[in-house]
Tab-separated table of C-alpha atoms in Angstrom:
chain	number	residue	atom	x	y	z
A	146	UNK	CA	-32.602	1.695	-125.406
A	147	UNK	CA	-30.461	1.054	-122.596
A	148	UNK	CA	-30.798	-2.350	-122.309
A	149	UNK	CA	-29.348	-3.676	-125.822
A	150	UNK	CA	-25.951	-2.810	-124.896
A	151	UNK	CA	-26.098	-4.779	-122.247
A	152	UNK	CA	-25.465	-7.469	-123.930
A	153	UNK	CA	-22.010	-5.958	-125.611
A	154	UNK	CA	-20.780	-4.960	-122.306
A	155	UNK	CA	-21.394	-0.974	-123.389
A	156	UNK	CA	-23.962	0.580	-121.083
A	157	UNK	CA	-25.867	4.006	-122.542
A	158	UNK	CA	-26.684	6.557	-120.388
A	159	UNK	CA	-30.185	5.383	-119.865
A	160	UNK	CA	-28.573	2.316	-118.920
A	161	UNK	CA	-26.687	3.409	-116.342
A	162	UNK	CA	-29.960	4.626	-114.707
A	163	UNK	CA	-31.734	1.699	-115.336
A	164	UNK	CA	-28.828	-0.053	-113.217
A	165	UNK	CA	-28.942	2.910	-110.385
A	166	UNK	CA	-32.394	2.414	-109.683
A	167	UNK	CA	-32.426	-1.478	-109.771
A	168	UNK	CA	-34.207	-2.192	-112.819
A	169	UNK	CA	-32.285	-4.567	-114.119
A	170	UNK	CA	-33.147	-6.866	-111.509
A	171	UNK	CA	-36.457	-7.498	-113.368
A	172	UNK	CA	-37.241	-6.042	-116.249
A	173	UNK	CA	-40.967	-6.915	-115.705
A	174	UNK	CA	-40.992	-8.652	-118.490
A	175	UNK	CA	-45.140	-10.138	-116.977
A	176	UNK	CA	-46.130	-7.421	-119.250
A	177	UNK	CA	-46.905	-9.083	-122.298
A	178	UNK	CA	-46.502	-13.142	-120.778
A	179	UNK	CA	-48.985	-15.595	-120.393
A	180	UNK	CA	-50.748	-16.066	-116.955
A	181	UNK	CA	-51.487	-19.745	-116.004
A	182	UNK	CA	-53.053	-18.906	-112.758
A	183	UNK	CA	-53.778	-22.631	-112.072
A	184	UNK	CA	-49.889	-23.545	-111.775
A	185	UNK	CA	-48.558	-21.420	-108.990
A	186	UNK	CA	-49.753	-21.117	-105.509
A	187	UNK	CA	-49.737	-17.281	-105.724
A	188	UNK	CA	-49.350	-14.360	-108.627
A	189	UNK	CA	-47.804	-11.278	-107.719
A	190	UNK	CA	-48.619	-8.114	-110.293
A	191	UNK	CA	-45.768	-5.414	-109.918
A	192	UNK	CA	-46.018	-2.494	-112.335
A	193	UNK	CA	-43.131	-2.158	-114.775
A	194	UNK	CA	-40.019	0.086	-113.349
A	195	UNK	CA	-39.287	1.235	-116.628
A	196	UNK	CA	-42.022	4.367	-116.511
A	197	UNK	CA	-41.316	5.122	-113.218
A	198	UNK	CA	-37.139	5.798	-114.005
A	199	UNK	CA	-38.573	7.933	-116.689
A	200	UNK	CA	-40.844	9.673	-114.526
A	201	UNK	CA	-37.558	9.900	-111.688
A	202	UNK	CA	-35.865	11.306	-114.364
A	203	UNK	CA	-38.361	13.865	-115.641
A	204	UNK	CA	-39.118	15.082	-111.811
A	205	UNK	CA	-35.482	15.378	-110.970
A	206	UNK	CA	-34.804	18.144	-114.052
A	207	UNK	CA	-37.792	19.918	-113.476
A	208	UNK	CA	-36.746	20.304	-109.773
A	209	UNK	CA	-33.475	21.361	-111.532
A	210	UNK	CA	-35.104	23.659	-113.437
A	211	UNK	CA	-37.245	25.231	-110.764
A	212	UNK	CA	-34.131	25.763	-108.610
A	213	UNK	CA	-32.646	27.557	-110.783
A	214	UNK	CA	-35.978	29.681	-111.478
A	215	UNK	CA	-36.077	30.138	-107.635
A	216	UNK	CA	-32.668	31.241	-107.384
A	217	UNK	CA	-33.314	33.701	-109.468
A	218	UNK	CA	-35.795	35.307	-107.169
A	219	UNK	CA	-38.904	34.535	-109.182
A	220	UNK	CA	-41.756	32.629	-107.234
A	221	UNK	CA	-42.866	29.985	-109.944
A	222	UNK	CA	-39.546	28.652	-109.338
A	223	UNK	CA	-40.261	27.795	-105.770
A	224	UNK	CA	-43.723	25.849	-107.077
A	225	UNK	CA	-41.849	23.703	-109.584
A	226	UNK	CA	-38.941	23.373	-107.417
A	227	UNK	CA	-40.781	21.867	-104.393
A	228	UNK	CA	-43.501	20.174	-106.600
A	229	UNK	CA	-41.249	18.454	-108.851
A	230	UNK	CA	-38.766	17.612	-105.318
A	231	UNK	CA	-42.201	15.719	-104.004
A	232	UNK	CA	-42.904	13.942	-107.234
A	233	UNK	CA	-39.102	13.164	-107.135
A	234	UNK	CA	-39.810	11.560	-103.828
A	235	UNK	CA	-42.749	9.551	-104.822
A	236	UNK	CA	-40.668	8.348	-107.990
A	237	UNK	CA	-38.164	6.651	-106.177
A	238	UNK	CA	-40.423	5.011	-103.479
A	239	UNK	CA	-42.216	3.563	-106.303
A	240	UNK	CA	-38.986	2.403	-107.663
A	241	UNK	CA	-38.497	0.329	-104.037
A	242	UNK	CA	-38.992	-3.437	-104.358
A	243	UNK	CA	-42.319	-4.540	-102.806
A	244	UNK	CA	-43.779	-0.697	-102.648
A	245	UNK	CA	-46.291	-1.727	-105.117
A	246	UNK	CA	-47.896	-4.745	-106.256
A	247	UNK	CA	-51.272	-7.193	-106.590
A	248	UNK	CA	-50.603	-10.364	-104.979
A	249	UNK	CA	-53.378	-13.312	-105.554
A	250	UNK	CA	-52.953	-15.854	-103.577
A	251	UNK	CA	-55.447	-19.175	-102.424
A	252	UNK	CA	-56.084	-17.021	-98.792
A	253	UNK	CA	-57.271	-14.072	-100.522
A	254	UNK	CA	-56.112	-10.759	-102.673
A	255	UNK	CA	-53.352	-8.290	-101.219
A	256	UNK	CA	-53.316	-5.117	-102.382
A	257	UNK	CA	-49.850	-2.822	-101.897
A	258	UNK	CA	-49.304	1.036	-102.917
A	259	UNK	CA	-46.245	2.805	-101.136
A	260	UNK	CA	-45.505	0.159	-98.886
A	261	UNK	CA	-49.402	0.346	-97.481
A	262	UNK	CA	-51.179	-3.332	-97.934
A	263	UNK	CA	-54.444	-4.295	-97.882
A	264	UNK	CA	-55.634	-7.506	-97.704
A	265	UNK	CA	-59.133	-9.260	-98.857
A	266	UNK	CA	-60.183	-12.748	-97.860
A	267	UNK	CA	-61.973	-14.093	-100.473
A	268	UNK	CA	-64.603	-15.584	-98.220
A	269	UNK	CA	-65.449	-12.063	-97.780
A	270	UNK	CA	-65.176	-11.007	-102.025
A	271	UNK	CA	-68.593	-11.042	-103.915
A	272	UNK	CA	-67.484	-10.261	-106.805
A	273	UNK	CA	-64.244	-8.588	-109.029
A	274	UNK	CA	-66.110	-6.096	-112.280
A	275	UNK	CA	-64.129	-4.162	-114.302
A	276	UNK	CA	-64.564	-0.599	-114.877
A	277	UNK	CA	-63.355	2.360	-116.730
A	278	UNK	CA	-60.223	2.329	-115.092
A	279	UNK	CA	-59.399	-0.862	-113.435
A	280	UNK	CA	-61.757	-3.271	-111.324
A	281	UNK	CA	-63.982	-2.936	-108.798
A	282	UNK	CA	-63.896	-5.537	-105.800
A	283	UNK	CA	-66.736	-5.503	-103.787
A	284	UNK	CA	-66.315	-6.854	-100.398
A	285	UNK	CA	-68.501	-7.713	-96.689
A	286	UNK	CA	-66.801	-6.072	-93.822
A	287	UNK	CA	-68.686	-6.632	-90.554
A	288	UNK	CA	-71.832	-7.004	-92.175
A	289	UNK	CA	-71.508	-4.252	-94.499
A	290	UNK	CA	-70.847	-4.296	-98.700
A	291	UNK	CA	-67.471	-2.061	-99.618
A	292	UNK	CA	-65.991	-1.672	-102.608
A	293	UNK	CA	-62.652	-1.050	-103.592
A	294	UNK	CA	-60.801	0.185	-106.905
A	295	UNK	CA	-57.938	-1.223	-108.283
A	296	UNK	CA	-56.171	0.267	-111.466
A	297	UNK	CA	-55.322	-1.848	-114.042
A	298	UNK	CA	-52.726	0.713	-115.585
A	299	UNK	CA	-49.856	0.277	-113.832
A	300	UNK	CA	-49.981	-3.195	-114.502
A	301	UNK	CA	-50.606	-3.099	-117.990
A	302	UNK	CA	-53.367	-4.735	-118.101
A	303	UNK	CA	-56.893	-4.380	-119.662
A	304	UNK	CA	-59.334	-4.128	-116.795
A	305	UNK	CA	-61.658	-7.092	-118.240
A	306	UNK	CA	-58.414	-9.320	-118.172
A	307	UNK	CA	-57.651	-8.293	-114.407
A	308	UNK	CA	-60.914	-8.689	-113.525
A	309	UNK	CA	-61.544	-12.229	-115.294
A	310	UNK	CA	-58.287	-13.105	-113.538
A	311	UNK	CA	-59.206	-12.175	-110.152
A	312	UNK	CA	-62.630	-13.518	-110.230
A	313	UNK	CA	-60.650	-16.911	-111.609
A	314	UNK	CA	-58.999	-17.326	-108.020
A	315	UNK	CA	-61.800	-16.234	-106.509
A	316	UNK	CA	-63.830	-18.928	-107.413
A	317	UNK	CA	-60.693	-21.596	-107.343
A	318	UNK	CA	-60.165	-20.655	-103.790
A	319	UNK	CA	-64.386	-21.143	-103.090
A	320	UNK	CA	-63.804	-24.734	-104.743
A	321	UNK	CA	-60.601	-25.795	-102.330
């Protein structure tokens, strides 16, 4: 919406967001491209910025509206107001470069969500399975099998397709 004018040299409202909050940058356009994992020495999966400046955008009028409820004296106000402020909060460290993302890479699989990583060497990962949700990595830590879940939503991906891409390196970095 915002981002045909950009083109004409008119930005939209929703444009002018999209600048603000640096999504511009990168319109994650990975979405919907074709993955040749073989050709790179690493693939990074960021979710798309685009839900989250909605989401920013959402949170910051419903702490709006909640202030003004509070100011008013009435309780409910308070709840939205300070719900909606922490949501706000989350929104725009999500909107952060590098504060989330699903790097695969020949060492091993780094996981990041709100500038917390986690890294798996793939010596250690059994196996990648998809789920419901997202995929399941199933690891050996000091002896001992762990799991861990990783949703494929914010990457827009189907969880069979993560998974199959996962396992893919995997098994490329077990042959090298």
């Amino acid at each position: 919406r915002g981002t045909e004018n950009f083109s004409t040299g008119r930005l939209s409202v929703s444009g002018v967001i999209l600048c603000f909050c640096g999504v511009v940058e990168r319109f994650e356009m990975s979405t919907k491209k074709t993955v040749f994992p073989f050709q790179q020495d690493q693939l990074i999966l960021r979710p798309p910025k685009l839900p989250l400046a909605r989401s920013l955008i959402l949170m910051l009028g419903l702490t709006v509206g909640g202030s003004w409820l509070a100011w008013q004296g009435k309780l409910v106000g308070w709840v939205v107001a300070v719900g909606c402020g922490l949501g706000s909060a989350l929104a725009i460290t999500q909107l952060f470069p590098n504060s989330t993302y699903v790097r695969l890479s020949h060492q091993g699989l780094v996981m990041c969500s709100l500038f917390r990583t986690r890294s798996l060497r793939w010596a250690d990962v059994e196996w990648c399975s998809a789920t419901q949700r997202g995929v399941r990595v199933r690891y050996l830590v000091e002896g001992r099998v762990r799991t861990v879940d990783i949703s494929s939503d914010p990457y827009r991906m189907e969880p069979r397709e993560m998974a199959k891409l996962a396992n893919t390196w995997r098994i490329r970095a077990a042959r090298a």
